[in-house]
Short mmCIF file of C-alpha atoms in Angstrom, two decimals:
data_model
loop_
_atom_site.label_atom_id
_atom_site.label_comp_id
_atom_site.label_asym_id
_atom_site.label_seq_id
_atom_site.Cartn_x
_atom_site.Cartn_y
_atom_site.Cartn_z
CA UNK A 24 80.56 25.31 -229.90
CA UNK A 25 81.62 28.45 -228.15
CA UNK A 26 81.68 26.58 -224.76
CA UNK A 27 83.69 23.83 -226.40
CA UNK A 28 86.30 26.20 -227.77
CA UNK A 29 86.84 28.03 -224.66
CA UNK A 30 85.24 25.90 -221.52
CA UNK A 31 87.54 27.68 -219.24
CA UNK A 32 85.60 31.00 -219.91
CA UNK A 33 82.32 29.34 -219.40
CA UNK A 34 80.85 28.84 -215.87
CA UNK A 35 77.20 27.63 -216.99
CA UNK A 36 75.22 27.73 -220.25
CA UNK A 37 71.74 27.23 -221.09
CA UNK A 38 70.55 25.44 -223.77
CA UNK A 39 67.06 26.24 -224.97
CA UNK A 40 65.20 23.98 -227.58
CA UNK A 41 68.72 22.84 -228.61
CA UNK A 42 68.65 21.45 -232.35
CA UNK A 43 71.60 19.25 -231.54
CA UNK A 44 71.50 16.04 -233.61
CA UNK A 45 74.24 13.95 -231.70
CA UNK A 46 73.83 10.49 -233.60
CA UNK A 47 73.89 7.08 -231.90
CA UNK A 48 76.25 6.64 -228.86
CA UNK A 49 79.55 4.81 -229.70
CA UNK A 50 79.33 0.99 -229.37
CA UNK A 51 75.51 0.81 -229.92
CA UNK A 52 74.78 -2.06 -232.45
CA UNK A 53 71.96 -1.83 -235.15
CA UNK A 54 69.42 -4.42 -235.95
CA UNK A 55 71.89 -6.70 -237.65
CA UNK A 56 74.19 -6.70 -234.68
CA UNK A 57 76.74 -4.35 -236.61
CA UNK A 58 78.38 -1.40 -234.57
CA UNK A 59 76.77 1.90 -235.29
CA UNK A 60 79.04 4.90 -236.20
CA UNK A 61 78.88 7.84 -233.84
CA UNK A 62 76.85 10.35 -235.49
CA UNK A 63 74.87 8.10 -237.37
CA UNK A 64 71.13 8.49 -239.02
CA UNK A 65 69.34 7.36 -235.85
CA UNK A 66 70.24 10.43 -234.31
CA UNK A 67 70.42 8.94 -230.83
CA UNK A 68 66.78 9.69 -230.10
CA UNK A 69 63.77 7.45 -230.23
CA UNK A 70 61.59 9.31 -232.52
CA UNK A 71 59.20 7.76 -235.10
CA UNK A 72 60.82 6.61 -238.32
CA UNK A 73 59.11 9.04 -240.56
CA UNK A 74 60.37 11.99 -238.29
CA UNK A 75 63.95 10.29 -238.23
CA UNK A 76 63.68 9.91 -242.25
CA UNK A 77 62.80 13.76 -242.41
CA UNK A 78 65.78 15.09 -240.42
CA UNK A 79 67.96 12.64 -242.41
CA UNK A 80 66.57 14.22 -245.72
CA UNK A 81 66.88 17.85 -244.33
CA UNK A 82 70.31 17.14 -243.60
CA UNK A 83 70.95 15.93 -247.31
CA UNK A 84 69.13 18.85 -248.94
CA UNK A 85 70.94 21.70 -247.13
CA UNK A 86 74.13 20.01 -248.30
CA UNK A 87 73.26 21.08 -251.76
CA UNK A 88 73.37 24.70 -252.76
CA UNK A 89 70.32 24.82 -254.80
CA UNK A 90 67.80 22.44 -253.01
CA UNK A 91 69.43 23.91 -249.76
CA UNK A 92 68.32 27.65 -250.60
CA UNK A 93 64.98 26.35 -251.58
CA UNK A 94 64.44 24.45 -248.18
CA UNK A 95 65.49 27.49 -246.27
CA UNK A 96 63.11 29.78 -248.05
CA UNK A 97 60.27 27.86 -247.96
CA UNK A 98 60.77 26.85 -244.42
CA UNK A 99 60.87 30.29 -243.52
CA UNK A 100 58.00 31.38 -245.63
CA UNK A 101 55.85 28.97 -244.00
CA UNK A 102 56.84 29.90 -240.36
CA UNK A 103 56.44 33.49 -241.29
CA UNK A 104 52.90 32.96 -242.36
CA UNK A 105 51.93 30.77 -239.29
CA UNK A 106 53.19 33.46 -236.93
CA UNK A 107 51.66 36.32 -238.92
CA UNK A 108 48.37 34.53 -238.89
CA UNK A 109 48.54 33.36 -235.38
CA UNK A 110 48.77 29.59 -236.37
CA UNK A 111 52.24 29.24 -234.43
CA UNK A 112 52.71 31.08 -231.07
CA UNK A 113 49.58 33.06 -231.32
CA UNK A 114 49.96 34.63 -227.95
CA UNK A 115 53.18 36.50 -229.28
CA UNK A 116 52.97 40.46 -229.05
CA UNK A 117 52.69 42.16 -232.34
CA UNK A 118 56.14 43.63 -231.98
CA UNK A 119 57.60 40.29 -231.34
CA UNK A 120 55.96 38.78 -234.69
CA UNK A 121 57.21 41.63 -236.58
CA UNK A 122 60.82 41.10 -235.50
CA UNK A 123 60.52 37.48 -236.87
CA UNK A 124 60.13 38.78 -240.41
CA UNK A 125 62.73 41.65 -240.28
CA UNK A 126 65.79 39.49 -241.00
CA UNK A 127 64.31 38.27 -244.01
CA UNK A 128 64.54 41.74 -245.43
CA UNK A 129 68.36 41.53 -245.35
CA UNK A 130 70.28 40.87 -248.39
CA UNK A 131 71.51 37.13 -248.80
CA UNK A 132 69.62 36.25 -245.57
CA UNK A 133 68.78 32.96 -247.09
CA UNK A 134 72.42 32.27 -248.11
CA UNK A 135 73.41 33.09 -244.43
CA UNK A 136 70.76 30.86 -242.98
CA UNK A 137 71.89 28.04 -244.96
CA UNK A 138 75.53 28.38 -244.10
CA UNK A 139 74.24 28.40 -240.36
CA UNK A 140 72.56 24.91 -240.91
CA UNK A 141 75.53 23.63 -242.62
CA UNK A 142 77.79 24.78 -239.95
CA UNK A 143 75.71 23.66 -237.01
CA UNK A 144 74.84 20.21 -235.85
CA UNK A 145 72.62 19.46 -238.51
CA UNK A 146 75.54 18.28 -240.55
CA UNK A 147 75.82 14.95 -238.80
CA UNK A 148 79.03 16.23 -236.47
CA UNK A 149 77.72 14.35 -233.45
CA UNK A 150 80.86 12.18 -233.24
CA UNK A 151 82.87 15.46 -232.68
CA UNK A 152 80.61 16.97 -230.28
CA UNK A 153 80.71 13.60 -228.09
CA UNK A 154 84.25 13.78 -228.46
CA UNK A 155 84.82 17.20 -227.18
CA UNK A 156 82.13 17.38 -224.48
CA UNK A 157 84.58 15.87 -221.47
CA UNK A 158 86.23 19.43 -222.02
CA UNK A 159 83.02 20.58 -220.13
CA UNK A 160 83.44 18.20 -217.31
CA UNK A 161 87.21 18.83 -216.80
CA UNK A 162 86.48 22.68 -216.31
CA UNK A 163 83.36 22.04 -214.27
CA UNK A 164 80.84 23.69 -216.81
CA UNK A 165 77.39 23.62 -215.72
CA UNK A 166 74.68 22.94 -218.35
CA UNK A 167 70.92 23.51 -217.95
CA UNK A 168 68.72 22.22 -220.79
CA UNK A 169 65.22 23.83 -221.42
CA UNK A 170 62.61 22.28 -223.77
CA UNK A 171 59.23 22.50 -224.26
CA UNK A 172 57.02 19.51 -224.03
CA UNK A 173 54.86 20.73 -226.95
CA UNK A 174 57.94 21.57 -229.16
CA UNK A 175 57.53 20.16 -232.56
CA UNK A 176 60.68 22.05 -234.14
CA UNK A 177 63.33 20.32 -231.74
CA UNK A 178 61.33 17.69 -229.95
CA UNK A 179 62.23 16.82 -226.35
CA UNK A 180 63.77 13.38 -227.21
CA UNK A 181 66.49 15.49 -229.07
CA UNK A 182 67.03 17.41 -225.86
CA UNK A 183 66.99 14.13 -223.77
CA UNK A 184 69.86 12.87 -225.97
CA UNK A 185 71.95 15.66 -225.39
CA UNK A 186 71.50 15.41 -221.53
CA UNK A 187 72.43 11.88 -221.47
CA UNK A 188 75.49 12.47 -223.86
CA UNK A 189 76.51 15.19 -221.41
CA UNK A 190 76.09 12.89 -218.48
CA UNK A 191 78.06 10.07 -220.14
CA UNK A 192 80.84 12.62 -220.77
CA UNK A 193 81.34 13.14 -217.27
CA UNK A 194 79.39 16.64 -216.98
CA UNK A 195 78.52 16.53 -213.28
CA UNK A 196 75.84 19.22 -213.09
CA UNK A 197 73.21 18.81 -215.81
CA UNK A 198 69.86 20.05 -215.18
CA UNK A 199 67.18 19.12 -217.44
CA UNK A 200 63.77 21.21 -217.63
CA UNK A 201 60.78 20.10 -219.52
CA UNK A 202 58.37 22.75 -219.51
CA UNK A 203 54.76 21.26 -220.04
CA UNK A 204 52.69 24.48 -221.36
CA UNK A 205 55.67 25.51 -223.74
CA UNK A 206 56.44 24.88 -227.41
CA UNK A 207 59.53 26.30 -229.14
CA UNK A 208 59.84 29.58 -227.83
CA UNK A 209 59.59 29.47 -224.06
CA UNK A 210 61.30 32.90 -223.79
CA UNK A 211 58.33 34.49 -225.67
CA UNK A 212 55.49 32.59 -224.98
CA UNK A 213 52.90 34.29 -222.52
CA UNK A 214 50.12 31.63 -222.29
CA UNK A 215 50.21 29.64 -218.79
CA UNK A 216 52.99 31.45 -217.36
CA UNK A 217 55.61 29.84 -219.43
CA UNK A 218 57.88 33.07 -220.23
CA UNK A 219 57.60 33.83 -216.36
CA UNK A 220 58.58 30.11 -215.53
CA UNK A 221 61.50 30.45 -218.12
CA UNK A 222 63.02 33.62 -216.75
CA UNK A 223 62.95 32.03 -213.21
CA UNK A 224 65.15 29.17 -214.49
CA UNK A 225 67.52 31.64 -216.01
CA UNK A 226 67.58 33.56 -212.90
CA UNK A 227 68.23 30.55 -210.81
CA UNK A 228 70.90 29.20 -213.03
CA UNK A 229 72.69 32.56 -213.20
CA UNK A 230 72.41 33.16 -209.36
CA UNK A 231 74.11 29.85 -208.87
CA UNK A 232 77.18 30.85 -210.25
#
């Protein structure tokens, strides 16, 4: 959104495991031959139906105050437990694991997170994003997309859809990096040299400016 608001101030940006739900590309037809509305439920991605339904259900729940708060609280509790017990990102150093729990000690952290979800691309604003992407092309903004092949939080098809939409919008320099050993946090994962590879990508992108 920052790049879309002021593209003239952005030379390049890196989207890491982007949670961007763009919806179906304009002009695509559904199984009945009817035109799909941009930003629709299909998500513009080839995911199993159960995953698409979960994304749609999540977007519905976060649009409601009570259910939305329950969703973000439960989701964060499960993630925190998985990180602390080493079931997720087992190679993270202890200080990094502790840093993940710190924001949840802030007053109204759950309200803030719910508003973040609502204000982001979970809310079905793919049509708006597609409409504004030509601004990036007009200003020569370079884009690098980095996603872990093992990422289950924002799976690679989401990033592929973002890449394709940027290309369709005329963005001439779109770099797509699929990291085979990485999951959702390539900037923090040590195993298999993931973090070093991620840092090398960042240095390469910045050096090219």
